[in-house]
Short mmCIF file of C-alpha atoms and ligand atoms in Angstrom, two decimals:
data_model
loop_
_atom_site.label_atom_id
_atom_site.label_comp_id
_atom_site.label_asym_id
_atom_site.label_seq_id
_atom_site.Cartn_x
_atom_site.Cartn_y
_atom_site.Cartn_z
CA UNK Z 1 -47.64 -50.70 37.08
CA UNK Z 2 -45.27 -48.44 38.98
CA UNK Z 3 -42.67 -46.67 36.85
CA UNK Z 4 -39.30 -45.86 38.42
CA UNK Z 5 -36.85 -43.66 36.57
CA UNK Z 6 -33.36 -45.12 37.03
CA UNK Z 7 -30.77 -42.38 37.63
CA UNK Z 8 -28.38 -41.70 36.04
CA UNK Z 9 -29.48 -42.71 32.57
CA UNK Z 10 -29.18 -41.44 29.03
CA UNK Z 11 -26.84 -39.25 27.06
CA UNK Z 12 -23.25 -39.05 28.28
CA UNK Z 13 -21.23 -35.86 27.85
CA UNK Z 14 -19.23 -37.29 24.89
CA UNK Z 15 -22.32 -38.23 22.87
CA UNK Z 16 -24.10 -35.04 23.81
CA UNK Z 17 -21.29 -32.92 22.44
CA UNK Z 18 -20.98 -35.12 19.30
CA UNK Z 19 -24.69 -34.63 18.55
CA UNK Z 20 -24.55 -30.90 19.33
CA UNK Z 21 -21.59 -30.49 16.92
CA UNK Z 22 -23.32 -32.50 14.19
CA UNK Z 23 -26.59 -30.57 14.48
CA UNK Z 24 -24.72 -27.42 13.42
CA UNK Z 25 -24.01 -29.02 10.03
CA UNK Z 26 -26.04 -29.75 6.91
CA UNK Z 27 -25.46 -31.84 3.76
CA UNK Z 28 -22.17 -33.33 4.95
CA UNK Z 29 -20.69 -36.83 4.92
CA UNK Z 30 -20.45 -38.85 8.13
CA UNK Z 31 -18.11 -41.80 8.45
CA UNK Z 32 -20.28 -44.52 10.04
CA UNK Z 33 -23.29 -43.75 12.23
CA UNK Z 34 -22.50 -40.71 14.38
CA UNK Z 35 -23.72 -42.69 17.39
CA UNK Z 36 -25.55 -46.01 17.37
CA UNK Z 37 -29.05 -44.60 17.66
CA UNK Z 38 -31.75 -44.74 14.99
CA UNK Z 39 -33.50 -41.54 16.14
CA UNK Z 40 -30.29 -39.49 15.94
CA UNK Z 41 -29.35 -41.00 12.59
CA UNK Z 42 -32.81 -40.24 11.18
CA UNK Z 43 -32.60 -36.63 12.39
CA UNK Z 44 -29.19 -36.19 10.75
CA UNK Z 45 -30.44 -37.75 7.50
CA UNK Z 46 -33.19 -35.11 7.54
CA UNK Z 47 -30.39 -32.51 7.70
CA UNK Z 48 -28.89 -34.02 4.56
CA UNK Z 49 -26.19 -36.16 6.20
CA UNK Z 50 -24.85 -38.92 3.96
CA UNK Z 51 -23.53 -41.86 5.92
CA UNK Z 52 -20.52 -43.61 4.37
CA UNK Z 53 -18.41 -46.59 5.40
CA UNK Z 54 -15.10 -45.32 3.95
CA UNK Z 55 -13.50 -41.90 3.42
CA UNK Z 56 -12.97 -42.94 -0.22
CA UNK Z 57 -16.72 -42.43 -0.70
CA UNK Z 58 -16.42 -38.74 0.27
CA UNK Z 59 -15.74 -36.46 -2.72
CA UNK Z 60 -12.42 -34.57 -2.53
CA UNK Z 61 -12.67 -31.29 -0.61
CA UNK Z 62 -16.02 -32.11 1.06
CA UNK Z 63 -16.70 -32.15 4.81
CA UNK Z 64 -16.51 -35.45 6.65
CA UNK Z 65 -17.68 -36.01 10.22
CA UNK Z 66 -15.80 -38.60 12.28
CA UNK Z 67 -18.22 -40.39 14.58
CA UNK Z 68 -18.09 -40.41 18.38
CA UNK Z 69 -16.48 -43.88 18.25
CA UNK Z 70 -13.23 -42.46 16.85
CA UNK Z 71 -11.12 -43.34 13.80
CA UNK Z 72 -7.73 -44.92 13.22
CA UNK Z 73 -4.64 -42.80 12.35
CA UNK Z 74 -4.67 -44.37 8.84
CA UNK Z 75 -8.21 -43.12 8.15
CA UNK Z 76 -7.32 -39.67 9.47
CA UNK Z 77 -4.32 -39.61 7.12
CA UNK Z 78 -6.44 -40.74 4.17
CA UNK Z 79 -8.97 -37.98 4.86
CA UNK Z 80 -6.16 -35.41 4.94
CA UNK Z 81 -4.76 -36.72 1.65
CA UNK Z 82 -8.21 -36.28 0.08
CA UNK Z 83 -8.22 -32.71 1.41
CA UNK Z 84 -11.45 -33.37 3.32
CA UNK Z 85 -12.64 -30.86 5.87
CA UNK Z 86 -12.73 -32.89 9.08
CA UNK Z 87 -15.26 -32.39 11.88
CA UNK Z 88 -14.11 -34.72 14.63
CA UNK Z 89 -16.75 -35.73 17.18
CA UNK Z 90 -14.68 -38.51 18.78
CA UNK Z 91 -15.62 -38.88 22.43
CA UNK Z 92 -12.75 -37.51 24.58
CA UNK Z 93 -12.68 -40.74 26.56
CA UNK Z 94 -12.33 -42.85 23.39
CA UNK Z 95 -9.55 -40.48 22.37
CA UNK Z 96 -7.79 -41.18 25.68
CA UNK Z 97 -7.94 -44.92 24.99
CA UNK Z 98 -6.47 -44.32 21.51
CA UNK Z 99 -3.57 -42.41 23.06
CA UNK Z 100 -2.95 -45.16 25.64
CA UNK Z 101 -2.99 -47.80 22.90
CA UNK Z 102 -0.48 -45.82 20.82
CA UNK Z 103 1.73 -45.29 23.89
CA UNK Z 104 1.76 -49.00 24.82
CA UNK Z 105 2.60 -49.88 21.26
CA UNK Z 106 5.44 -47.31 21.18
CA UNK Z 107 6.80 -49.08 24.28
CA UNK Z 108 6.95 -52.27 22.20
CA UNK Z 109 4.05 -53.98 23.99
CA UNK Z 110 1.46 -56.10 22.22
CA UNK Z 111 -1.98 -54.59 22.81
CA UNK Z 112 -4.93 -56.57 24.18
CA UNK Z 113 -8.31 -54.90 23.80
CA UNK Z 114 -11.18 -56.01 26.03
CA UNK Z 115 -14.08 -55.31 23.71
CA UNK Z 116 -16.25 -56.61 20.93
CA UNK Z 117 -14.55 -57.75 17.76
CA UNK Z 118 -15.88 -55.85 14.78
CA UNK Z 119 -17.18 -52.87 16.79
CA UNK Z 120 -16.09 -49.67 15.10
CA UNK Z 121 -14.52 -48.28 18.29
CA UNK Z 122 -12.46 -51.46 18.79
CA UNK Z 123 -11.26 -51.37 15.16
CA UNK Z 124 -10.12 -47.75 15.56
CA UNK Z 125 -8.21 -48.53 18.78
CA UNK Z 126 -6.62 -51.67 17.30
CA UNK Z 127 -5.29 -49.62 14.39
CA UNK Z 128 -3.19 -47.54 16.83
CA UNK Z 129 -1.00 -50.57 17.66
CA UNK Z 130 1.54 -52.53 15.64
CA UNK Z 131 0.31 -55.75 17.26
CA UNK Z 132 -3.27 -55.83 18.57
CA UNK Z 133 -5.52 -58.60 19.88
CA UNK Z 134 -9.17 -58.49 20.83
CA UNK Z 135 -9.73 -60.61 23.95
CA UNK Z 136 -10.04 -63.67 24.14
CA UNK Z 137 -7.32 -63.64 21.42
CA UNK Z 138 -3.96 -63.24 23.16
CA UNK Z 139 -0.29 -62.93 22.12
CA UNK Z 140 1.62 -66.18 22.47
CA UNK Z 141 5.03 -65.98 24.14
CA UNK Z 142 4.74 -62.35 25.33
CA UNK Z 143 5.48 -61.62 28.99
CA UNK Z 144 4.31 -58.05 29.19
CA UNK Z 145 1.23 -56.63 27.45
CA UNK Z 146 -0.68 -53.35 27.22
CA UNK Z 147 -4.39 -53.65 28.04
CA UNK Z 148 -7.20 -51.24 27.13
CA UNK Z 149 -10.97 -51.70 27.00
CA UNK Z 150 -13.78 -50.55 24.78
CA UNK Z 151 -15.35 -47.67 26.68
CA UNK Z 152 -18.87 -49.13 26.83
CA UNK Z 153 -18.04 -52.54 28.29
CA UNK Z 154 -19.57 -53.97 31.44
CA UNK Z 155 -17.22 -52.71 34.17
CA UNK Z 156 -17.40 -55.92 36.25
CA UNK Z 157 -16.60 -58.03 33.20
CA UNK Z 158 -13.57 -55.85 32.42
CA UNK Z 159 -12.29 -56.16 36.01
CA UNK Z 160 -12.67 -59.95 35.92
CA UNK Z 161 -10.82 -60.23 32.59
CA UNK Z 162 -8.00 -57.98 33.81
CA UNK Z 163 -7.62 -60.22 36.89
CA UNK Z 164 -7.38 -63.29 34.65
CA UNK Z 165 -4.76 -61.63 32.42
CA UNK Z 166 -2.68 -60.68 35.44
CA UNK Z 167 -2.19 -64.36 36.19
CA UNK Z 168 -0.29 -64.90 32.94
CA UNK Z 169 1.14 -61.51 31.99
CA UNK Z 170 2.77 -58.49 33.42
CA UNK Z 171 0.30 -55.84 32.34
CA UNK Z 172 0.22 -52.10 31.80
CA UNK Z 173 -3.39 -51.03 31.59
CA UNK Z 174 -5.86 -48.33 30.86
CA UNK Z 175 -8.75 -50.74 31.05
CA UNK Z 176 -11.60 -48.82 32.58
CA UNK Z 177 -14.97 -48.28 31.06
CA UNK Z 178 -16.09 -44.68 30.80
CA UNK Z 179 -17.44 -43.34 34.06
CA UNK Z 180 -20.85 -42.43 32.62
CA UNK Z 181 -21.29 -45.99 31.29
CA UNK Z 182 -20.28 -47.49 34.64
CA UNK Z 183 -22.64 -45.24 36.61
CA UNK Z 184 -25.56 -46.19 34.35
CA UNK Z 185 -24.79 -49.89 34.76
CA UNK Z 186 -24.42 -49.55 38.56
CA UNK Z 187 -27.79 -47.76 38.77
CA UNK Z 188 -29.51 -50.61 36.86
CA UNK Z 189 -27.88 -53.15 39.16
CA UNK Z 190 -29.07 -51.25 42.23
CA UNK Z 191 -32.64 -51.04 40.86
CA UNK Z 192 -32.65 -54.79 40.14
CA UNK Z 193 -31.64 -55.53 43.72
CA UNK Z 194 -34.72 -53.71 45.06
CA UNK Z 195 -37.03 -55.49 47.51
CA UNK Z 196 -39.62 -56.92 45.08
CA UNK Z 197 -37.04 -58.27 42.62
CA UNK Z 198 -39.39 -60.92 41.18
CA UNK Z 199 -42.02 -58.47 40.03
CA UNK Z 200 -39.46 -55.98 38.66
CA UNK Z 201 -38.44 -55.46 35.08
CA UNK Z 202 -36.09 -53.06 33.36
CA UNK Z 203 -36.90 -51.21 30.15
CA UNK Z 204 -33.77 -50.05 28.35
CA UNK Z 205 -34.42 -47.37 25.76
CA UNK Z 206 -31.98 -47.38 22.88
CA UNK Z 207 -31.14 -49.01 19.58
CA UNK Z 208 -30.33 -52.66 19.08
CA UNK Z 209 -26.97 -51.82 17.48
CA UNK Z 210 -25.74 -49.84 20.47
CA UNK Z 211 -23.08 -51.55 22.54
CA UNK Z 212 -23.76 -49.64 25.75
CA UNK Z 213 -27.50 -50.38 25.42
CA UNK Z 214 -26.72 -54.10 25.12
CA UNK Z 215 -24.54 -53.92 28.24
CA UNK Z 216 -27.36 -52.32 30.25
CA UNK Z 217 -29.63 -55.19 29.19
CA UNK Z 218 -26.95 -57.71 30.20
CA UNK Z 219 -26.56 -56.17 33.66
CA UNK Z 220 -30.30 -56.62 34.35
CA UNK Z 221 -30.26 -60.15 32.91
CA UNK Z 222 -27.33 -61.10 35.16
CA UNK Z 223 -29.40 -59.92 38.11
CA UNK Z 224 -32.21 -62.26 37.04
CA UNK Z 225 -34.59 -59.42 36.20
CA UNK Z 226 -36.75 -59.38 33.06
CA UNK Z 227 -35.49 -56.94 30.43
CA UNK Z 228 -37.27 -55.06 27.64
CA UNK Z 229 -35.52 -52.89 25.04
CA UNK Z 230 -37.19 -50.35 22.79
CA UNK Z 231 -35.53 -48.14 20.21
CA UNK Z 232 -38.69 -46.45 19.02
CA UNK Z 233 -42.25 -45.64 20.06
CA UNK Z 234 -43.54 -48.44 17.81
CA UNK Z 235 -41.32 -50.99 19.59
CA UNK Z 236 -42.49 -49.67 22.94
CA UNK Z 237 -46.15 -50.16 22.04
CA UNK Z 238 -45.48 -53.76 21.01
CA UNK Z 239 -44.43 -54.68 24.56
CA UNK Z 240 -46.52 -56.55 27.07
CA UNK Z 241 -45.82 -55.37 30.61
CA UNK Z 242 -48.81 -57.20 32.09
CA UNK Z 243 -46.73 -59.30 34.53
CA UNK Z 244 -44.64 -56.35 35.72
CA UNK Z 245 -45.37 -54.50 38.96
CA UNK Z 246 -42.40 -52.13 39.00
CA UNK Z 247 -40.74 -51.08 35.77
CA UNK Z 248 -37.33 -49.40 35.93
CA UNK Z 249 -36.73 -47.07 33.03
CA UNK Z 250 -33.22 -46.36 31.79
CA UNK Z 251 -31.62 -45.38 28.50
CA UNK Z 252 -28.31 -45.80 26.74
CA UNK Z 253 -25.59 -43.19 26.48
CA UNK Z 254 -26.62 -42.46 22.88
CA UNK Z 255 -30.40 -42.29 23.41
CA UNK Z 256 -31.86 -38.77 23.09
CA UNK Z 257 -33.55 -37.53 26.24
CA UNK Z 258 -36.63 -36.48 24.27
CA UNK Z 259 -37.27 -40.15 23.43
CA UNK Z 260 -36.87 -40.97 27.11
CA UNK Z 261 -39.44 -38.25 27.99
CA UNK Z 262 -41.83 -39.47 25.30
CA UNK Z 263 -41.55 -43.10 26.48
CA UNK Z 264 -42.10 -42.04 30.09
CA UNK Z 265 -45.19 -40.05 29.15
CA UNK Z 266 -46.58 -42.95 27.14
CA UNK Z 267 -45.99 -45.40 29.99
CA UNK Z 268 -47.52 -43.07 32.53
CA UNK Z 269 -50.26 -41.52 30.40
CA UNK Z 270 -51.31 -44.09 27.83
CA UNK Z 271 -55.01 -43.39 27.14
CA UNK Z 272 -57.45 -45.95 28.52
CA UNK Z 273 -60.33 -44.96 26.23
CA UNK Z 274 -59.91 -43.80 22.62
CA UNK Z 275 -62.91 -42.60 20.61
CA UNK Z 276 -62.66 -42.19 16.85
CA UNK Z 277 -64.66 -40.21 14.32
CA UNK Z 278 -63.87 -42.30 11.24
CA UNK Z 279 -64.27 -39.65 8.58
CA UNK Z 280 -63.29 -39.49 4.93
CA UNK Z 281 -64.46 -42.82 3.44
CA UNK Z 282 -66.55 -41.10 0.76
CA UNK Z 283 -63.76 -38.72 -0.30
CA UNK Z 284 -61.28 -41.60 -0.36
CA UNK Z 285 -63.52 -43.50 -2.77
CA UNK Z 286 -64.40 -40.54 -5.01
CA UNK Z 287 -60.70 -39.59 -5.33
CA UNK Z 288 -60.16 -43.06 -6.81
CA UNK Z 289 -63.16 -42.95 -9.14
CA UNK Z 290 -64.99 -45.50 -6.98
CA UNK Z 291 -68.45 -45.45 -5.41
CA UNK Z 292 -68.74 -44.09 -1.85
CA UNK Z 293 -69.74 -47.58 -0.65
CA UNK Z 294 -66.30 -48.84 -1.64
CA UNK Z 295 -64.81 -46.24 0.72
CA UNK Z 296 -66.90 -47.64 3.58
CA UNK Z 297 -65.73 -51.19 2.78
CA UNK Z 298 -62.11 -49.99 2.94
CA UNK Z 299 -62.97 -48.08 6.14
CA UNK Z 300 -64.26 -51.28 7.73
CA UNK Z 301 -60.94 -52.99 6.87
CA UNK Z 302 -59.08 -50.13 8.55
CA UNK Z 303 -61.28 -50.49 11.61
CA UNK Z 304 -60.35 -54.19 11.89
CA UNK Z 305 -56.67 -53.20 11.92
CA UNK Z 306 -57.27 -50.44 14.47
CA UNK Z 307 -58.94 -52.96 16.78
CA UNK Z 308 -55.79 -55.05 16.72
CA UNK Z 309 -53.47 -52.06 17.17
CA UNK Z 310 -55.50 -50.92 20.18
CA UNK Z 311 -55.28 -54.40 21.68
CA UNK Z 312 -51.48 -54.37 21.15
CA UNK Z 313 -51.38 -51.07 23.03
CA UNK Z 314 -53.56 -52.29 25.89
CA UNK Z 315 -56.25 -49.68 25.14
CA UNK Z 316 -59.19 -50.88 27.24
CA UNK Z 317 -62.03 -49.03 25.49
CA UNK Z 318 -62.39 -48.14 21.81
CA UNK Z 319 -65.51 -46.27 20.70
CA UNK Z 320 -66.11 -45.55 17.00
CA UNK Z 321 -68.63 -43.28 15.32
CA UNK Z 322 -70.05 -45.47 12.56
CA UNK Z 323 -73.36 -43.76 11.75
CA UNK Z 324 -74.85 -40.57 13.13
CA UNK Z 325 -78.52 -39.61 13.62
CA UNK Z 326 -77.89 -37.16 10.75
CA UNK Z 327 -76.51 -39.86 8.41
CA UNK Z 328 -80.07 -41.14 7.73
CA UNK Z 329 -80.33 -38.17 5.32
CA UNK Z 330 -77.84 -39.84 2.95
CA UNK Z 331 -79.06 -41.53 -0.28
CA UNK Z 332 -80.95 -44.79 0.41
CA UNK Z 333 -78.36 -46.81 -1.53
CA UNK Z 334 -75.55 -45.61 0.73
CA UNK Z 335 -77.57 -46.08 3.95
CA UNK Z 336 -78.64 -49.61 2.94
CA UNK Z 337 -75.08 -50.42 1.97
CA UNK Z 338 -73.80 -49.25 5.36
CA UNK Z 339 -76.42 -51.22 7.32
CA UNK Z 340 -75.52 -54.33 5.30
CA UNK Z 341 -71.82 -53.71 5.95
CA UNK Z 342 -72.40 -53.43 9.71
CA UNK Z 343 -74.26 -56.77 9.75
CA UNK Z 344 -71.54 -58.43 7.70
CA UNK Z 345 -68.73 -57.04 9.82
CA UNK Z 346 -70.34 -57.98 13.15
CA UNK Z 347 -71.00 -61.53 11.91
CA UNK Z 348 -67.46 -61.96 10.67
CA UNK Z 349 -65.93 -60.51 13.83
CA UNK Z 350 -67.73 -62.75 16.34
CA UNK Z 351 -64.93 -65.34 16.59
CA UNK Z 352 -62.33 -62.62 16.79
CA UNK Z 353 -64.12 -60.94 19.71
CA UNK Z 354 -64.47 -64.27 21.54
CA UNK Z 355 -60.81 -65.18 20.99
CA UNK Z 356 -59.54 -61.78 22.09
CA UNK Z 357 -62.07 -61.44 24.92
CA UNK Z 358 -63.58 -58.22 23.60
CA UNK Z 359 -66.94 -57.02 24.83
CA UNK Z 360 -69.03 -55.54 22.00
CA UNK Z 361 -71.59 -52.80 22.70
CA UNK Z 362 -73.68 -50.46 20.63
CA UNK Z 363 -74.71 -46.93 21.58
CA UNK Z 364 -77.39 -45.01 19.70
CA UNK Z 365 -81.11 -45.13 18.97
CA UNK Z 366 -81.81 -48.84 18.67
CA UNK Z 367 -85.38 -48.29 17.50
CA UNK Z 368 -84.10 -46.73 14.25
CA UNK Z 369 -82.13 -49.82 13.16
CA UNK Z 370 -83.22 -52.46 10.63
CA UNK Z 371 -84.35 -55.62 12.39
CA UNK Z 372 -81.54 -57.89 11.12
CA UNK Z 373 -78.87 -55.43 12.33
CA UNK Z 374 -80.48 -55.03 15.74
CA UNK Z 375 -80.70 -58.78 16.24
CA UNK Z 376 -77.03 -59.16 15.23
CA UNK Z 377 -76.07 -56.45 17.72
CA UNK Z 378 -78.05 -57.95 20.63
CA UNK Z 379 -76.70 -61.44 19.85
CA UNK Z 380 -73.09 -60.20 19.94
CA UNK Z 381 -73.64 -58.05 23.03
CA UNK Z 382 -75.04 -61.03 24.89
CA UNK Z 383 -72.27 -63.39 23.75
CA UNK Z 384 -69.45 -61.05 24.78
CA UNK Z 385 -70.98 -59.41 27.87
CA UNK Z 386 -68.53 -60.90 30.38
CA UNK Z 387 -65.37 -59.66 28.70
CA UNK Z 388 -63.33 -56.73 30.02
CA UNK Z 389 -61.92 -54.92 26.99
CA UNK Z 390 -64.65 -53.05 25.15
CA UNK Z 391 -65.43 -52.13 21.56
CA UNK Z 392 -68.29 -49.67 21.42
CA UNK Z 393 -69.93 -48.76 18.13
CA UNK Z 394 -72.08 -45.65 17.80
CA UNK Z 395 -74.85 -46.29 15.26
CA UNK Z 396 -77.78 -43.92 14.73
CA UNK Z 397 -76.01 -41.97 17.42
CA UNK Z 398 -76.15 -38.26 18.23
CA UNK Z 399 -74.74 -36.59 21.31
CA UNK Z 400 -77.81 -34.33 21.58
CA UNK Z 401 -80.14 -37.29 21.01
CA UNK Z 402 -78.38 -39.20 23.81
CA UNK Z 403 -78.83 -36.27 26.21
CA UNK Z 404 -82.48 -35.83 25.23
CA UNK Z 405 -83.12 -39.58 25.61
CA UNK Z 406 -81.50 -39.40 29.05
CA UNK Z 407 -83.52 -36.35 30.12
CA UNK Z 408 -86.75 -38.09 29.10
CA UNK Z 409 -85.90 -41.01 31.39
CA UNK Z 410 -84.72 -38.96 34.37
CA UNK Z 411 -86.84 -39.28 37.50
CA UNK Z 412 -86.39 -36.42 39.95
CA UNK Z 413 -83.42 -34.10 40.42
CA UNK Z 414 -80.01 -35.29 39.28
CA UNK Z 415 -76.33 -34.36 39.74
CA UNK Z 416 -73.64 -34.67 37.06
CA UNK Z 417 -72.74 -38.02 38.57
CA UNK Z 418 -76.28 -39.44 38.70
CA UNK Z 419 -77.22 -38.01 35.30
CA UNK Z 420 -74.61 -40.16 33.57
CA UNK Z 421 -76.54 -43.24 34.70
CA UNK Z 422 -79.16 -42.34 32.07
CA UNK Z 423 -76.64 -42.23 29.18
CA UNK Z 424 -76.33 -45.16 26.75
CA UNK Z 425 -73.22 -46.73 28.35
CA UNK Z 426 -72.98 -45.18 31.83
CA UNK Z 427 -70.23 -47.46 33.12
CA UNK Z 428 -67.80 -46.67 30.30
CA UNK Z 429 -65.28 -44.01 31.40
CA UNK Z 430 -65.14 -40.81 29.36
CA UNK Z 431 -62.80 -40.94 26.37
CA UNK Z 432 -59.29 -39.73 27.15
CA UNK Z 433 -58.53 -39.10 23.50
CA UNK Z 434 -60.80 -38.39 20.53
CA UNK Z 435 -59.30 -38.82 17.07
CA UNK Z 436 -61.00 -37.36 14.01
CA UNK Z 437 -59.65 -38.16 10.56
CA UNK Z 438 -60.00 -36.42 7.17
CA UNK Z 439 -58.96 -32.91 8.20
CA UNK Z 440 -62.34 -31.82 9.57
CA UNK Z 441 -61.99 -29.95 12.87
CA UNK Z 442 -65.30 -30.40 14.66
CA UNK Z 443 -67.02 -32.89 16.94
CA UNK Z 444 -70.13 -33.45 14.79
CA UNK Z 445 -72.44 -34.31 17.70
CA UNK Z 446 -70.22 -37.16 18.98
CA UNK Z 447 -70.24 -38.00 22.70
CA UNK Z 448 -71.09 -34.42 23.68
CA UNK Z 449 -71.49 -35.15 27.39
CA UNK Z 450 -68.55 -37.56 27.64
CA UNK Z 451 -65.91 -35.48 25.82
CA UNK Z 452 -66.11 -32.43 28.11
CA UNK Z 453 -62.48 -32.96 29.14
CA UNK Z 454 -61.21 -35.25 26.38
CA UNK Z 455 -58.11 -34.39 24.38
CA UNK Z 456 -58.63 -34.08 20.61
CA UNK Z 457 -56.32 -35.14 17.81
CA UNK Z 458 -57.26 -34.06 14.30
CA UNK Z 459 -55.59 -35.98 11.49
CA UNK Z 460 -55.55 -35.03 7.81
CA UNK Z 461 -55.49 -38.69 6.79
CA UNK Z 462 -58.70 -40.09 5.26
CA UNK Z 463 -60.03 -42.96 7.38
CA UNK Z 464 -59.22 -45.82 4.93
CA UNK Z 465 -55.58 -44.64 4.95
CA UNK Z 466 -55.34 -44.38 8.75
CA UNK Z 467 -52.19 -46.23 9.77
CA UNK Z 468 -50.57 -47.67 12.86
CA UNK Z 469 -47.98 -44.86 12.74
CA UNK Z 470 -50.77 -42.25 12.71
CA UNK Z 471 -52.41 -43.93 15.71
CA UNK Z 472 -49.06 -43.79 17.52
CA UNK Z 473 -48.71 -40.10 16.63
CA UNK Z 474 -52.13 -39.45 18.15
CA UNK Z 475 -51.31 -41.40 21.33
CA UNK Z 476 -47.88 -39.72 21.67
CA UNK Z 477 -49.47 -36.31 21.21
CA UNK Z 478 -51.98 -37.18 23.94
CA UNK Z 479 -49.30 -38.58 26.26
CA UNK Z 480 -47.24 -35.39 26.08
CA UNK Z 481 -50.17 -33.16 27.06
CA UNK Z 482 -50.73 -31.89 30.57
CA UNK Z 483 -54.39 -32.58 31.45
CA UNK Z 484 -55.35 -30.14 34.13
CA UNK Z 485 -59.13 -30.65 33.86
CA UNK Z 486 -59.80 -27.13 35.09
CA UNK Z 487 -57.17 -27.31 37.84
CA UNK Z 488 -53.81 -25.56 37.82
C1 FPP E 501 -67.71 -41.33 7.46
O1 FPP E 501 -67.12 -41.12 6.22
C2 FPP E 501 -67.87 -42.80 7.70
C3 FPP E 501 -69.05 -43.40 7.92
C4 FPP E 501 -70.33 -42.69 7.99
C5 FPP E 501 -69.15 -44.88 8.07
C6 FPP E 501 -68.04 -45.55 8.84
C7 FPP E 501 -68.29 -47.00 8.92
C8 FPP E 501 -67.35 -47.94 8.82
C9 FPP E 501 -65.91 -47.63 8.68
C10 FPP E 501 -67.72 -49.38 8.95
C11 FPP E 501 -67.66 -49.75 10.39
C12 FPP E 501 -68.31 -51.02 10.68
C13 FPP E 501 -68.72 -51.33 11.94
C14 FPP E 501 -69.40 -52.62 12.21
C15 FPP E 501 -68.54 -50.43 13.06
P1 FPP E 501 -67.92 -40.23 5.16
O2 FPP E 501 -68.80 -41.10 4.37
O3 FPP E 501 -68.59 -39.12 5.90
O4 FPP E 501 -66.76 -39.70 4.27
P2 FPP E 501 -66.72 -38.26 3.54
O5 FPP E 501 -66.75 -37.24 4.62
O6 FPP E 501 -65.45 -38.28 2.77
O7 FPP E 501 -67.94 -38.21 2.67
#
């Protein structure tokens, strides 16, 4: 899939300055969401911001932040009466619309607002006028009206509505959407009209509650192009872009650029092969007063979930370290328990692998395995051998053992390229990302040859507690890295 960055996109000057002002503050009250973006709101909550829906909720004398969408004169007055310290982040363009609305009203004109009823910006503007209507509501009997628009509307829609109004009224207007919003919408339109329109899609980054984000989606929809919207990394991973050849990436005027960068990295650099050292089952169990075997049972449950999460994220290869050549030294009870668990899990997963078209493979010293496990493995490998996505389990595996086994089979001189043909799964590409859980920071003899240039992510979480969010943190961390592989 080709990724095209749609320019301009992202933060407008008004939102940028609102966020910059807010980030200077701590433990203050904010009337409504500063901007309609969940990442920004979360960041401010971390700074101790308390979000309120009325100035009455702010204790007398405290600081209140007015959001970028502006407030009505009545609210401003109320805040002054309560002796609140006001930090006003109203976007200058919204402020201009407020002033126009007040001016039209002072001229005795009913005000018609082209915008979305109930949106906080529209409510603030309406409160400037003695008589205000939100289109399609209109004053009956009036000849002349004042017209303004919500700043984040679709500019074509506003033009069309103004034209309609001109047929029935004499109008005085300040009905333009903000320039930044218009430029972002025009850029999406232009992208949609590209040559291969049918295989194009637009991904709009931003929160569901954001008006300007919704408008960007509408522009693409009107052009007949498929639209995706993601407000967070988790939402991004849940998307299926399989039918898309060219994806245009844009973001709303309230979407932080760092989320844009992260999404771009993920789309461009999502790992193809993840390998996991599933460590910490024993400690997880002992911390709960349970037997170590119980930790492995919980670990197997986690692995089932990870398989699904990797499928959702289109990860083509997942390799897991289930049992090392060194693990045979563990007490017989634990080893027998693990071998039994492997058999049980492989049996119970067969249907799942068939349904999801997953190829199962095992790497490791097959001769070491109990007969019933080996026959389960060969049965499943045979049954799933034609599938494309792969789940590779390392059992009785050691990186050194794999290299030694390869060397013992080598005939004649080899190169790095030809040597890999003697490894257990030569056609599987090297892991892009290796995750190790439980806070241990070592490779423990895992895929020694294959991980020469892999990126590592060490997580403190014990394997049974490994979560989807932690997987996303590992993938995001990988996606943001610059893999030079010895180059510059
Ligand atoms: C390491 O934790 C984990 C293992 C040796 C076993 C992992 C196996 C599973 C999760 C089951 C997978 C099943 C299949 C079919 C692949 P540890 O025992 O070393 O934990 P500790 O370091 O806390 O002692």
